[in-house]
C-alpha positions as protocol buffer text, in pm:
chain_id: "A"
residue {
  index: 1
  type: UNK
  ca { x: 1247 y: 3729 z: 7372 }
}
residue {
  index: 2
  type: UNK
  ca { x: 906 y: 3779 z: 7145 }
}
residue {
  index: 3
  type: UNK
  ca { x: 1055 y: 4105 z: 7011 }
}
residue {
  index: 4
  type: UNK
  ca { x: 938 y: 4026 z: 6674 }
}
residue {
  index: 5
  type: UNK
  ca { x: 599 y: 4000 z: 6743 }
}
residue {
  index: 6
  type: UNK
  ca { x: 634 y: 4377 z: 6915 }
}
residue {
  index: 7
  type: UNK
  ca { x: 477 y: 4672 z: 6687 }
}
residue {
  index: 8
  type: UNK
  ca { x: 681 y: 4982 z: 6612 }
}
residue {
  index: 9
  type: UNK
  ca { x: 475 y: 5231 z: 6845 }
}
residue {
  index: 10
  type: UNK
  ca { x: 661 y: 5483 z: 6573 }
}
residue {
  index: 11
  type: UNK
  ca { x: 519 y: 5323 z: 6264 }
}
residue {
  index: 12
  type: UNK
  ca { x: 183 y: 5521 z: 6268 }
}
residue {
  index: 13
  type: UNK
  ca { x: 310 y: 5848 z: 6361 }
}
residue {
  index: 14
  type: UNK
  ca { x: 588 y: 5791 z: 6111 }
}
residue {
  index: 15
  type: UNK
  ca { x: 308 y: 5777 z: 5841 }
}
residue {
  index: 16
  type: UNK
  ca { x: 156 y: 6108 z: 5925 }
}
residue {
  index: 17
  type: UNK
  ca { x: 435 y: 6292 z: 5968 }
}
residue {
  index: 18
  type: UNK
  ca { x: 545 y: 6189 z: 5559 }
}
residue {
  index: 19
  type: UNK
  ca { x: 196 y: 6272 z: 5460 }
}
residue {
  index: 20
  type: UNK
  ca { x: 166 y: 6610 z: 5658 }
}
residue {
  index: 21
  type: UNK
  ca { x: 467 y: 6679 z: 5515 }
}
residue {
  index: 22
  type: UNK
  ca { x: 347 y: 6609 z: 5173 }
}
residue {
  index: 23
  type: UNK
  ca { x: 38 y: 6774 z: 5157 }
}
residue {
  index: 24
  type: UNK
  ca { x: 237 y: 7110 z: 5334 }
}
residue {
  index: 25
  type: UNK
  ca { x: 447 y: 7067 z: 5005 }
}
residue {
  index: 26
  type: UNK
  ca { x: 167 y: 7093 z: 4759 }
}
residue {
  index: 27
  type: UNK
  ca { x: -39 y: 7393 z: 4947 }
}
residue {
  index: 28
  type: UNK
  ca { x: 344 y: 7562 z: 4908 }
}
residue {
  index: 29
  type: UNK
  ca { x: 344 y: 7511 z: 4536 }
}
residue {
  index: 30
  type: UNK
  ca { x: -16 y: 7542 z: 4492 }
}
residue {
  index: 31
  type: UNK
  ca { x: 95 y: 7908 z: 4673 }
}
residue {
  index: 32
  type: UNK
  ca { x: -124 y: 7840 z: 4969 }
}
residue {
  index: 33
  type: UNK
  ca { x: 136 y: 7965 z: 5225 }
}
residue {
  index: 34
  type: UNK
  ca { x: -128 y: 7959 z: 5552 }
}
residue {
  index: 35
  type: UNK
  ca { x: -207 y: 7644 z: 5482 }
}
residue {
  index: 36
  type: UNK
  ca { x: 189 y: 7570 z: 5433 }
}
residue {
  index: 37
  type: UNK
  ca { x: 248 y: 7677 z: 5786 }
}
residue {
  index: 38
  type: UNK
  ca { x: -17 y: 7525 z: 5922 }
}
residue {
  index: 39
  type: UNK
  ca { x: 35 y: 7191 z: 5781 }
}
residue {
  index: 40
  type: UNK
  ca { x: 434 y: 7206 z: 5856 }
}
residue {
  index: 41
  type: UNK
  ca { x: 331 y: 7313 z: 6254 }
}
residue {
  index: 42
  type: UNK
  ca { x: 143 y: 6991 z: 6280 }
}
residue {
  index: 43
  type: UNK
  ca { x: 435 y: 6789 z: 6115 }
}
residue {
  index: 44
  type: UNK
  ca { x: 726 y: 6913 z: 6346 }
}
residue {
  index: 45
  type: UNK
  ca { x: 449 y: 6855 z: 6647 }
}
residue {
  index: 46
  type: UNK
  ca { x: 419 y: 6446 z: 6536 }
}
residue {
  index: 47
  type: UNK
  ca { x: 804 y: 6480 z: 6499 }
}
residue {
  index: 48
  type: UNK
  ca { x: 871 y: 6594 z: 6849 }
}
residue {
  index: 49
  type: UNK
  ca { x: 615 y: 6273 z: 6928 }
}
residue {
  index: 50
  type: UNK
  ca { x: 856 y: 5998 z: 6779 }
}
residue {
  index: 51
  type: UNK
  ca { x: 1169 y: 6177 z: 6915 }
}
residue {
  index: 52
  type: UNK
  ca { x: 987 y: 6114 z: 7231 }
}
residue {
  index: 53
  type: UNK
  ca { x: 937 y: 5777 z: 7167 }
}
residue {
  index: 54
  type: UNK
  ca { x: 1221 y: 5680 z: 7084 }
}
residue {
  index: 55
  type: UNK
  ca { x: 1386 y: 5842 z: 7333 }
}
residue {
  index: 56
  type: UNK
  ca { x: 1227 y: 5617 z: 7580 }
}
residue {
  index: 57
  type: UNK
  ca { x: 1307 y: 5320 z: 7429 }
}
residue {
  index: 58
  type: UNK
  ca { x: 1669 y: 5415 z: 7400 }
}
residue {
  index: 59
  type: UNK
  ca { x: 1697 y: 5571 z: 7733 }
}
């Protein structure tokens, strides 16, 4: 009924995953490739977070 008023538990997560994601972009061009791993690792980890999620609110 007061859906609206919910917050998307994803939002947050969502965030950090772009900006992960961005900054693993720039250590790749800057040719920082540890850092590029790194930084990618912790991105797909927040990814498999939302999936989770949203899995539960689906399921």
């Amino acid at each position: 009924m007061f859906s609206i008023f919910n917050r998307d538990p994803t939002k947050k997560l969502k965030k950090q995953h772009a900006m992960k994601l961005e900054k693993a972009m720039h250590a790749q061009r800057n040719g920082d490739i540890k850092s590029y791993s790194q930084l990618t690792y912790e991105a797909e980890e927040i990814y498999s977070k939302i999936r989770a999620i949203e899995g539960k609110r689906e399921g």
